[in-house]
């Protein structure tokens, strides 16, 4: 692995960690699509910064983009506050218009300069080792590492300082307001930090990867744990793993690094979606099956307890009629009930064991 | 005949661009209305991004750039994305907006991987593919417009056939279920129709701006009426007008891309409607309220 590879990978890990920290709150507060909106809406800001500085300039680009991000957030809220436009629709009106304005400005005034609209969508993290930060005569190494490191530091400070306040404002805004922190203030602080992160990460990885790194690792962590602190840790871990594995995939396929990192966040999410023991689809459907069998076994036991020794009522074939079970299901339930020792089966007739009688008795007491 | 109108009818490029944009406006206006009324305004955004890997895979598998093959690929991956999205929302505790973001960014990221893989694998350019990112309406040819027209007609025919069902599903899904309608499949059908609108829009306005094509006409139309039928017709009209306006602006001015001009025209109509539509506009409502207040004061004194 060359030096330049290492810089690219490290840049990816730093961005992923910075994004995942904030993403956790976005996912919990149901504001994930604001990340998408901001990441597109900053394009006209970057163009205006380019125009004011007469060329690519880090500070002007940053300020322009941050201003555009704030305009986007304020615009969406203003539209929502008119009560004429729903939340998603408000986002869908504001950010494409701003993105269109950006592409319009580029093609009208900068058609022949290098302000590539493609880079807006998928960035150029590949070249992060080439951009060197030089202050005075001093060479400080790759610029991207400094920017992303600073973002990570800002976000860590933010989450560290306001951990309790953010937690309260996220899970119980009413209580937060009653205790005297303003949930609205927390909201705007979060939006500001998010805009800054998006702007910083945008130059390296483009609009879409910012969205992927903010939302997907946090959502993955949300499927894996019920504790906020663990969710933040897992989100950062998944983000960093996606960055590293995505970089390796991109090298192997000779394809876009940003795209591969986004794809890997999707792979991790897919794994958690299917196999998370807590909230995964497989575990969920197994739980559902267990519950169905449990309730069915309970009805079976109660039915048998209500008709002790009645030949017609205890026949397995009769259950299909009496309890309206599908034949396959009825067989499955009786087999499980026999295996678990609630029922015995002789010549197609069922009888309760002591354990089965006890269960039916308990049920009668609880009702 | 004014020269612009003359060009609109007889100039090959302008005619195709304007027709394509108008078709897109009509279809996305109507289907977007359902999406917006069901509070799923950003569904189109997610689905348009999700179409990219399908386009690339279709090209990788067939080595063909014919619009039908690529759009079929787009529709296929958009449809897969729809199913994943509905599944995440239904069966996990992840909220809808996060699910949209997940589908959008991971599918699009995968699409970018495929796009860069294709462009570096063979030296032949993939120029036919990356125009789907930003849309290049100027490259629309007659075959594209015909493909769009066929797809659009199919989608609108489905809306006409299922109008009553979609209406009840949109406004009162619980009531729809209690009547015995299968709301799950209907919901999938409606979302699949939105995939068709997205596929039509990819080449004209591109992935990013597609979100506005679905949301804008619906929001504008909603301000003028409280009736679904009227709203659909108005949304189609708004979509078509902004499509043609964007096409005309971009062709008469040099170096202006069509997609962004369509969206900017649409945005003007949206804000005008929000401000001044008699039924729900902000200014008329403010006017009504201040008159009521004045009447109240008078009655009191």
JSON list of C-alpha atoms in Angstrom, two decimals, chain A residues 121-319:
[
{"chain": "A", "resi": 121, "resn": "UNK", "atom": "CA", "xyz": [-21.91, 14.31, -6.90]},
{"chain": "A", "resi": 122, "resn": "UNK", "atom": "CA", "xyz": [-19.06, 11.95, -6.19]},
{"chain": "A", "resi": 123, "resn": "UNK", "atom": "CA", "xyz": [-16.10, 14.02, -5.11]},
{"chain": "A", "resi": 124, "resn": "UNK", "atom": "CA", "xyz": [-12.44, 13.32, -5.64]},
{"chain": "A", "resi": 125, "resn": "UNK", "atom": "CA", "xyz": [-11.14, 11.66, -2.54]},
{"chain": "A", "resi": 126, "resn": "UNK", "atom": "CA", "xyz": [-8.75, 9.78, -4.85]},
{"chain": "A", "resi": 127, "resn": "UNK", "atom": "CA", "xyz": [-6.56, 12.86, -5.09]},
{"chain": "A", "resi": 128, "resn": "UNK", "atom": "CA", "xyz": [-6.48, 13.74, -1.39]},
{"chain": "A", "resi": 129, "resn": "UNK", "atom": "CA", "xyz": [-2.75, 13.00, -1.11]},
{"chain": "A", "resi": 130, "resn": "UNK", "atom": "CA", "xyz": [-1.95, 15.49, -3.86]},
{"chain": "A", "resi": 131, "resn": "UNK", "atom": "CA", "xyz": [-3.46, 18.56, -2.16]},
{"chain": "A", "resi": 132, "resn": "UNK", "atom": "CA", "xyz": [-0.81, 19.73, 0.26]},
{"chain": "A", "resi": 133, "resn": "UNK", "atom": "CA", "xyz": [-1.47, 22.29, 2.97]},
{"chain": "A", "resi": 134, "resn": "UNK", "atom": "CA", "xyz": [1.27, 24.94, 2.82]},
{"chain": "A", "resi": 135, "resn": "UNK", "atom": "CA", "xyz": [1.29, 27.81, 5.32]},
{"chain": "A", "resi": 136, "resn": "UNK", "atom": "CA", "xyz": [4.12, 30.26, 4.74]},
{"chain": "A", "resi": 137, "resn": "UNK", "atom": "CA", "xyz": [6.96, 28.02, 3.64]},
{"chain": "A", "resi": 138, "resn": "UNK", "atom": "CA", "xyz": [5.99, 25.16, 5.88]},
{"chain": "A", "resi": 139, "resn": "UNK", "atom": "CA", "xyz": [4.65, 21.94, 4.38]},
{"chain": "A", "resi": 140, "resn": "UNK", "atom": "CA", "xyz": [1.98, 20.47, 6.64]},
{"chain": "A", "resi": 141, "resn": "UNK", "atom": "CA", "xyz": [1.12, 17.40, 4.59]},
{"chain": "A", "resi": 142, "resn": "UNK", "atom": "CA", "xyz": [-2.20, 16.50, 2.94]},
{"chain": "A", "resi": 143, "resn": "UNK", "atom": "CA", "xyz": [-4.84, 19.19, 3.35]},
{"chain": "A", "resi": 144, "resn": "UNK", "atom": "CA", "xyz": [-7.73, 16.71, 3.44]},
{"chain": "A", "resi": 145, "resn": "UNK", "atom": "CA", "xyz": [-6.38, 15.11, 6.61]},
{"chain": "A", "resi": 146, "resn": "UNK", "atom": "CA", "xyz": [-6.33, 18.49, 8.35]},
{"chain": "A", "resi": 147, "resn": "UNK", "atom": "CA", "xyz": [-9.84, 19.41, 7.22]},
{"chain": "A", "resi": 148, "resn": "UNK", "atom": "CA", "xyz": [-11.39, 16.07, 8.12]},
{"chain": "A", "resi": 149, "resn": "UNK", "atom": "CA", "xyz": [-9.43, 15.88, 11.37]},
{"chain": "A", "resi": 150, "resn": "UNK", "atom": "CA", "xyz": [-10.72, 19.32, 12.32]},
{"chain": "A", "resi": 151, "resn": "UNK", "atom": "CA", "xyz": [-14.29, 18.31, 11.48]},
{"chain": "A", "resi": 152, "resn": "UNK", "atom": "CA", "xyz": [-13.99, 15.19, 13.59]},
{"chain": "A", "resi": 153, "resn": "UNK", "atom": "CA", "xyz": [-12.62, 17.27, 16.47]},
{"chain": "A", "resi": 154, "resn": "UNK", "atom": "CA", "xyz": [-15.48, 19.78, 16.16]},
{"chain": "A", "resi": 155, "resn": "UNK", "atom": "CA", "xyz": [-18.11, 17.04, 16.10]},
{"chain": "A", "resi": 156, "resn": "UNK", "atom": "CA", "xyz": [-16.53, 15.16, 19.00]},
{"chain": "A", "resi": 157, "resn": "UNK", "atom": "CA", "xyz": [-16.49, 18.36, 21.04]},
{"chain": "A", "resi": 158, "resn": "UNK", "atom": "CA", "xyz": [-20.08, 19.13, 20.10]},
{"chain": "A", "resi": 159, "resn": "UNK", "atom": "CA", "xyz": [-21.40, 15.69, 20.99]},
{"chain": "A", "resi": 160, "resn": "UNK", "atom": "CA", "xyz": [-19.21, 15.50, 24.10]},
{"chain": "A", "resi": 161, "resn": "UNK", "atom": "CA", "xyz": [-20.27, 18.90, 25.43]},
{"chain": "A", "resi": 162, "resn": "UNK", "atom": "CA", "xyz": [-23.98, 18.53, 24.70]},
{"chain": "A", "resi": 163, "resn": "UNK", "atom": "CA", "xyz": [-24.39, 14.77, 25.10]},
{"chain": "A", "resi": 164, "resn": "UNK", "atom": "CA", "xyz": [-27.03, 15.02, 27.83]},
{"chain": "A", "resi": 165, "resn": "UNK", "atom": "CA", "xyz": [-28.82, 17.96, 26.24]},
{"chain": "A", "resi": 166, "resn": "UNK", "atom": "CA", "xyz": [-28.91, 16.31, 22.80]},
{"chain": "A", "resi": 167, "resn": "UNK", "atom": "CA", "xyz": [-30.16, 13.07, 24.31]},
{"chain": "A", "resi": 168, "resn": "UNK", "atom": "CA", "xyz": [-32.97, 14.80, 26.14]},
{"chain": "A", "resi": 169, "resn": "UNK", "atom": "CA", "xyz": [-33.92, 17.04, 23.22]},
{"chain": "A", "resi": 170, "resn": "UNK", "atom": "CA", "xyz": [-33.97, 14.00, 20.93]},
{"chain": "A", "resi": 171, "resn": "UNK", "atom": "CA", "xyz": [-35.99, 11.60, 23.05]},
{"chain": "A", "resi": 172, "resn": "UNK", "atom": "CA", "xyz": [-38.21, 13.97, 25.01]},
{"chain": "A", "resi": 173, "resn": "UNK", "atom": "CA", "xyz": [-38.29, 17.50, 23.63]},
{"chain": "A", "resi": 174, "resn": "UNK", "atom": "CA", "xyz": [-41.20, 18.38, 25.92]},
{"chain": "A", "resi": 175, "resn": "UNK", "atom": "CA", "xyz": [-39.24, 17.50, 29.05]},
{"chain": "A", "resi": 176, "resn": "UNK", "atom": "CA", "xyz": [-36.17, 19.30, 27.70]},
{"chain": "A", "resi": 177, "resn": "UNK", "atom": "CA", "xyz": [-38.21, 22.47, 27.23]},
{"chain": "A", "resi": 178, "resn": "UNK", "atom": "CA", "xyz": [-39.76, 22.09, 30.70]},
{"chain": "A", "resi": 179, "resn": "UNK", "atom": "CA", "xyz": [-36.30, 21.72, 32.26]},
{"chain": "A", "resi": 180, "resn": "UNK", "atom": "CA", "xyz": [-35.16, 24.87, 30.55]},
{"chain": "A", "resi": 181, "resn": "UNK", "atom": "CA", "xyz": [-32.99, 23.80, 27.59]},
{"chain": "A", "resi": 182, "resn": "UNK", "atom": "CA", "xyz": [-34.50, 24.88, 24.38]},
{"chain": "A", "resi": 183, "resn": "UNK", "atom": "CA", "xyz": [-34.95, 21.95, 21.96]},
{"chain": "A", "resi": 184, "resn": "UNK", "atom": "CA", "xyz": [-35.14, 24.53, 19.17]},
{"chain": "A", "resi": 185, "resn": "UNK", "atom": "CA", "xyz": [-31.69, 25.82, 20.06]},
{"chain": "A", "resi": 186, "resn": "UNK", "atom": "CA", "xyz": [-30.34, 22.25, 20.02]},
{"chain": "A", "resi": 187, "resn": "UNK", "atom": "CA", "xyz": [-31.97, 21.75, 16.64]},
{"chain": "A", "resi": 188, "resn": "UNK", "atom": "CA", "xyz": [-30.26, 24.77, 15.15]},
{"chain": "A", "resi": 189, "resn": "UNK", "atom": "CA", "xyz": [-26.91, 23.92, 16.71]},
{"chain": "A", "resi": 190, "resn": "UNK", "atom": "CA", "xyz": [-27.14, 20.44, 15.24]},
{"chain": "A", "resi": 191, "resn": "UNK", "atom": "CA", "xyz": [-28.10, 21.82, 11.83]},
{"chain": "A", "resi": 192, "resn": "UNK", "atom": "CA", "xyz": [-25.17, 24.23, 11.90]},
{"chain": "A", "resi": 193, "resn": "UNK", "atom": "CA", "xyz": [-22.64, 21.55, 12.83]},
{"chain": "A", "resi": 194, "resn": "UNK", "atom": "CA", "xyz": [-24.15, 19.32, 10.17]},
{"chain": "A", "resi": 195, "resn": "UNK", "atom": "CA", "xyz": [-23.84, 22.03, 7.50]},
{"chain": "A", "resi": 196, "resn": "UNK", "atom": "CA", "xyz": [-20.20, 22.58, 8.40]},
{"chain": "A", "resi": 197, "resn": "UNK", "atom": "CA", "xyz": [-19.50, 18.83, 8.27]},
{"chain": "A", "resi": 198, "resn": "UNK", "atom": "CA", "xyz": [-21.30, 18.45, 4.96]},
{"chain": "A", "resi": 199, "resn": "UNK", "atom": "CA", "xyz": [-19.39, 21.35, 3.42]},
{"chain": "A", "resi": 200, "resn": "UNK", "atom": "CA", "xyz": [-16.07, 20.02, 4.62]},
{"chain": "A", "resi": 201, "resn": "UNK", "atom": "CA", "xyz": [-16.71, 16.43, 3.60]},
{"chain": "A", "resi": 202, "resn": "UNK", "atom": "CA", "xyz": [-18.33, 17.41, 0.33]},
{"chain": "A", "resi": 203, "resn": "UNK", "atom": "CA", "xyz": [-15.08, 18.51, -1.34]},
{"chain": "A", "resi": 204, "resn": "UNK", "atom": "CA", "xyz": [-13.54, 15.12, -0.65]},
{"chain": "A", "resi": 205, "resn": "UNK", "atom": "CA", "xyz": [-16.38, 12.71, -1.18]},
{"chain": "A", "resi": 206, "resn": "UNK", "atom": "CA", "xyz": [-19.18, 14.55, -2.95]},
{"chain": "A", "resi": 207, "resn": "UNK", "atom": "CA", "xyz": [-22.81, 15.02, -2.06]},
{"chain": "A", "resi": 208, "resn": "UNK", "atom": "CA", "xyz": [-23.97, 11.43, -2.12]},
{"chain": "A", "resi": 209, "resn": "UNK", "atom": "CA", "xyz": [-21.26, 9.87, -0.01]},
{"chain": "A", "resi": 210, "resn": "UNK", "atom": "CA", "xyz": [-21.87, 12.48, 2.68]},
{"chain": "A", "resi": 211, "resn": "UNK", "atom": "CA", "xyz": [-25.45, 11.28, 2.82]},
{"chain": "A", "resi": 212, "resn": "UNK", "atom": "CA", "xyz": [-24.37, 7.63, 2.85]},
{"chain": "A", "resi": 213, "resn": "UNK", "atom": "CA", "xyz": [-21.83, 8.15, 5.64]},
{"chain": "A", "resi": 214, "resn": "UNK", "atom": "CA", "xyz": [-24.19, 10.20, 7.79]},
{"chain": "A", "resi": 215, "resn": "UNK", "atom": "CA", "xyz": [-27.29, 8.05, 7.55]},
{"chain": "A", "resi": 216, "resn": "UNK", "atom": "CA", "xyz": [-26.43, 4.45, 6.74]},
{"chain": "A", "resi": 217, "resn": "UNK", "atom": "CA", "xyz": [-23.93, 3.58, 9.53]},
{"chain": "A", "resi": 218, "resn": "UNK", "atom": "CA", "xyz": [-26.20, 5.26, 12.09]},
{"chain": "A", "resi": 219, "resn": "UNK", "atom": "CA", "xyz": [-29.21, 3.33, 10.82]},
{"chain": "A", "resi": 220, "resn": "UNK", "atom": "CA", "xyz": [-27.16, 0.12, 10.94]},
{"chain": "A", "resi": 221, "resn": "UNK", "atom": "CA", "xyz": [-26.26, 0.82, 14.56]},
{"chain": "A", "resi": 222, "resn": "UNK", "atom": "CA", "xyz": [-29.92, 1.58, 15.30]},
{"chain": "A", "resi": 223, "resn": "UNK", "atom": "CA", "xyz": [-30.76, -2.00, 14.31]},
{"chain": "A", "resi": 224, "resn": "UNK", "atom": "CA", "xyz": [-28.05, -3.40, 16.57]},
{"chain": "A", "resi": 225, "resn": "UNK", "atom": "CA", "xyz": [-28.56, -1.67, 19.92]},
{"chain": "A", "resi": 226, "resn": "UNK", "atom": "CA", "xyz": [-31.08, 0.17, 22.08]},
{"chain": "A", "resi": 227, "resn": "UNK", "atom": "CA", "xyz": [-28.56, 2.34, 23.93]},
{"chain": "A", "resi": 228, "resn": "UNK", "atom": "CA", "xyz": [-27.57, 5.77, 22.63]},
{"chain": "A", "resi": 229, "resn": "UNK", "atom": "CA", "xyz": [-23.89, 5.61, 23.61]},
{"chain": "A", "resi": 230, "resn": "UNK", "atom": "CA", "xyz": [-23.52, 2.15, 22.06]},
{"chain": "A", "resi": 231, "resn": "UNK", "atom": "CA", "xyz": [-25.33, 3.35, 18.95]},
{"chain": "A", "resi": 232, "resn": "UNK", "atom": "CA", "xyz": [-22.87, 6.22, 18.48]},
{"chain": "A", "resi": 233, "resn": "UNK", "atom": "CA", "xyz": [-19.90, 3.89, 18.97]},
{"chain": "A", "resi": 234, "resn": "UNK", "atom": "CA", "xyz": [-21.26, 1.28, 16.57]},
{"chain": "A", "resi": 235, "resn": "UNK", "atom": "CA", "xyz": [-22.13, 3.92, 13.97]},
{"chain": "A", "resi": 236, "resn": "UNK", "atom": "CA", "xyz": [-18.57, 5.25, 14.02]},
{"chain": "A", "resi": 237, "resn": "UNK", "atom": "CA", "xyz": [-17.21, 1.72, 13.82]},
{"chain": "A", "resi": 238, "resn": "UNK", "atom": "CA", "xyz": [-19.44, 0.76, 10.87]},
{"chain": "A", "resi": 239, "resn": "UNK", "atom": "CA", "xyz": [-18.55, 4.03, 9.13]},
{"chain": "A", "resi": 240, "resn": "UNK", "atom": "CA", "xyz": [-14.82, 3.45, 9.54]},
{"chain": "A", "resi": 241, "resn": "UNK", "atom": "CA", "xyz": [-15.10, -0.18, 8.42]},
{"chain": "A", "resi": 242, "resn": "UNK", "atom": "CA", "xyz": [-17.07, 0.91, 5.34]},
{"chain": "A", "resi": 243, "resn": "UNK", "atom": "CA", "xyz": [-14.38, 3.44, 4.50]},
{"chain": "A", "resi": 244, "resn": "UNK", "atom": "CA", "xyz": [-11.57, 0.90, 4.73]},
{"chain": "A", "resi": 245, "resn": "UNK", "atom": "CA", "xyz": [-13.36, -1.95, 2.97]},
{"chain": "A", "resi": 246, "resn": "UNK", "atom": "CA", "xyz": [-14.78, 0.41, 0.35]},
{"chain": "A", "resi": 247, "resn": "UNK", "atom": "CA", "xyz": [-11.31, 1.65, -0.45]},
{"chain": "A", "resi": 248, "resn": "UNK", "atom": "CA", "xyz": [-10.07, -1.92, -0.93]},
{"chain": "A", "resi": 249, "resn": "UNK", "atom": "CA", "xyz": [-13.01, -2.74, -3.22]},
{"chain": "A", "resi": 250, "resn": "UNK", "atom": "CA", "xyz": [-12.40, 0.41, -5.24]},
{"chain": "A", "resi": 251, "resn": "UNK", "atom": "CA", "xyz": [-8.74, -0.51, -5.70]},
{"chain": "A", "resi": 252, "resn": "UNK", "atom": "CA", "xyz": [-9.65, -4.00, -6.86]},
{"chain": "A", "resi": 253, "resn": "UNK", "atom": "CA", "xyz": [-12.25, -2.81, -9.38]},
{"chain": "A", "resi": 254, "resn": "UNK", "atom": "CA", "xyz": [-10.42, 0.37, -10.35]},
{"chain": "A", "resi": 255, "resn": "UNK", "atom": "CA", "xyz": [-13.64, 2.24, -9.61]},
{"chain": "A", "resi": 256, "resn": "UNK", "atom": "CA", "xyz": [-14.73, 5.35, -7.71]},
{"chain": "A", "resi": 257, "resn": "UNK", "atom": "CA", "xyz": [-13.59, 5.29, -4.07]},
{"chain": "A", "resi": 258, "resn": "UNK", "atom": "CA", "xyz": [-16.50, 7.41, -2.82]},
{"chain": "A", "resi": 259, "resn": "UNK", "atom": "CA", "xyz": [-19.00, 5.16, -4.61]},
{"chain": "A", "resi": 260, "resn": "UNK", "atom": "CA", "xyz": [-17.41, 2.01, -3.21]},
{"chain": "A", "resi": 261, "resn": "UNK", "atom": "CA", "xyz": [-17.45, 3.39, 0.34]},
{"chain": "A", "resi": 262, "resn": "UNK", "atom": "CA", "xyz": [-21.15, 4.23, -0.03]},
{"chain": "A", "resi": 263, "resn": "UNK", "atom": "CA", "xyz": [-21.80, 0.75, -1.40]},
{"chain": "A", "resi": 264, "resn": "UNK", "atom": "CA", "xyz": [-20.04, -0.83, 1.58]},
{"chain": "A", "resi": 265, "resn": "UNK", "atom": "CA", "xyz": [-22.18, 1.12, 4.04]},
{"chain": "A", "resi": 266, "resn": "UNK", "atom": "CA", "xyz": [-25.10, -0.49, 2.21]},
{"chain": "A", "resi": 267, "resn": "UNK", "atom": "CA", "xyz": [-23.58, -3.96, 2.56]},
{"chain": "A", "resi": 268, "resn": "UNK", "atom": "CA", "xyz": [-23.16, -3.51, 6.32]},
{"chain": "A", "resi": 269, "resn": "UNK", "atom": "CA", "xyz": [-26.68, -2.17, 6.61]},
{"chain": "A", "resi": 270, "resn": "UNK", "atom": "CA", "xyz": [-28.06, -5.11, 4.63]},
{"chain": "A", "resi": 271, "resn": "UNK", "atom": "CA", "xyz": [-26.28, -7.56, 6.95]},
{"chain": "A", "resi": 272, "resn": "UNK", "atom": "CA", "xyz": [-27.70, -5.84, 10.02]},
{"chain": "A", "resi": 273, "resn": "UNK", "atom": "CA", "xyz": [-31.15, -5.62, 8.45]},
{"chain": "A", "resi": 274, "resn": "UNK", "atom": "CA", "xyz": [-31.23, -9.37, 7.89]},
{"chain": "A", "resi": 275, "resn": "UNK", "atom": "CA", "xyz": [-29.28, -10.75, 10.82]},
{"chain": "A", "resi": 276, "resn": "UNK", "atom": "CA", "xyz": [-29.39, -8.33, 13.74]},
{"chain": "A", "resi": 277, "resn": "UNK", "atom": "CA", "xyz": [-30.42, -10.42, 16.74]},
{"chain": "A", "resi": 278, "resn": "UNK", "atom": "CA", "xyz": [-32.35, -7.46, 18.14]},
{"chain": "A", "resi": 279, "resn": "UNK", "atom": "CA", "xyz": [-34.19, -5.88, 15.22]},
{"chain": "A", "resi": 280, "resn": "UNK", "atom": "CA", "xyz": [-33.24, -7.95, 12.15]},
{"chain": "A", "resi": 281, "resn": "UNK", "atom": "CA", "xyz": [-35.76, -9.40, 9.72]},
{"chain": "A", "resi": 282, "resn": "UNK", "atom": "CA", "xyz": [-34.73, -13.03, 10.33]},
{"chain": "A", "resi": 283, "resn": "UNK", "atom": "CA", "xyz": [-34.92, -12.68, 14.11]},
{"chain": "A", "resi": 284, "resn": "UNK", "atom": "CA", "xyz": [-38.18, -10.77, 13.74]},
{"chain": "A", "resi": 285, "resn": "UNK", "atom": "CA", "xyz": [-39.90, -13.42, 11.65]},
{"chain": "A", "resi": 286, "resn": "UNK", "atom": "CA", "xyz": [-38.62, -16.16, 13.92]},
{"chain": "A", "resi": 287, "resn": "UNK", "atom": "CA", "xyz": [-40.05, -14.30, 16.94]},
{"chain": "A", "resi": 288, "resn": "UNK", "atom": "CA", "xyz": [-43.35, -13.96, 15.12]},
{"chain": "A", "resi": 289, "resn": "UNK", "atom": "CA", "xyz": [-43.41, -17.71, 14.39]},
{"chain": "A", "resi": 290, "resn": "UNK", "atom": "CA", "xyz": [-42.58, -18.53, 18.01]},
{"chain": "A", "resi": 291, "resn": "UNK", "atom": "CA", "xyz": [-45.41, -16.31, 19.19]},
{"chain": "A", "resi": 292, "resn": "UNK", "atom": "CA", "xyz": [-47.86, -17.87, 16.76]},
{"chain": "A", "resi": 293, "resn": "UNK", "atom": "CA", "xyz": [-46.96, -21.37, 17.93]},
{"chain": "A", "resi": 294, "resn": "UNK", "atom": "CA", "xyz": [-47.02, -20.31, 21.56]},
{"chain": "A", "resi": 295, "resn": "UNK", "atom": "CA", "xyz": [-50.53, -18.89, 21.27]},
{"chain": "A", "resi": 296, "resn": "UNK", "atom": "CA", "xyz": [-51.67, -21.92, 19.28]},
{"chain": "A", "resi": 297, "resn": "UNK", "atom": "CA", "xyz": [-50.23, -24.32, 21.86]},
{"chain": "A", "resi": 298, "resn": "UNK", "atom": "CA", "xyz": [-52.00, -22.34, 24.56]},
{"chain": "A", "resi": 299, "resn": "UNK", "atom": "CA", "xyz": [-55.35, -22.63, 22.76]},
{"chain": "A", "resi": 300, "resn": "UNK", "atom": "CA", "xyz": [-54.70, -26.35, 22.30]},
{"chain": "A", "resi": 301, "resn": "UNK", "atom": "CA", "xyz": [-53.99, -26.90, 25.98]},
{"chain": "A", "resi": 302, "resn": "UNK", "atom": "CA", "xyz": [-57.06, -24.93, 27.04]},
{"chain": "A", "resi": 303, "resn": "UNK", "atom": "CA", "xyz": [-59.24, -26.76, 24.55]},
{"chain": "A", "resi": 304, "resn": "UNK", "atom": "CA", "xyz": [-58.07, -30.12, 25.91]},
{"chain": "A", "resi": 305, "resn": "UNK", "atom": "CA", "xyz": [-58.53, -28.97, 29.52]},
{"chain": "A", "resi": 306, "resn": "UNK", "atom": "CA", "xyz": [-62.11, -27.98, 28.73]},
{"chain": "A", "resi": 307, "resn": "UNK", "atom": "CA", "xyz": [-62.97, -31.43, 27.36]},
{"chain": "A", "resi": 308, "resn": "UNK", "atom": "CA", "xyz": [-61.19, -33.98, 29.57]},
{"chain": "A", "resi": 309, "resn": "UNK", "atom": "CA", "xyz": [-61.55, -37.50, 28.21]},
{"chain": "A", "resi": 310, "resn": "UNK", "atom": "CA", "xyz": [-63.97, -36.58, 25.42]},
{"chain": "A", "resi": 311, "resn": "UNK", "atom": "CA", "xyz": [-63.04, -38.86, 22.48]},
{"chain": "A", "resi": 312, "resn": "UNK", "atom": "CA", "xyz": [-64.45, -36.61, 19.73]},
{"chain": "A", "resi": 313, "resn": "UNK", "atom": "CA", "xyz": [-62.86, -33.42, 21.07]},
{"chain": "A", "resi": 314, "resn": "UNK", "atom": "CA", "xyz": [-59.36, -34.81, 21.51]},
{"chain": "A", "resi": 315, "resn": "UNK", "atom": "CA", "xyz": [-58.91, -36.16, 17.97]},
{"chain": "A", "resi": 316, "resn": "UNK", "atom": "CA", "xyz": [-56.20, -34.34, 16.03]},
{"chain": "A", "resi": 317, "resn": "UNK", "atom": "CA", "xyz": [-58.45, -34.19, 12.97]},
{"chain": "A", "resi": 318, "resn": "UNK", "atom": "CA", "xyz": [-61.08, -32.41, 15.05]},
{"chain": "A", "resi": 319, "resn": "UNK", "atom": "CA", "xyz": [-58.70, -29.54, 15.88]}
]
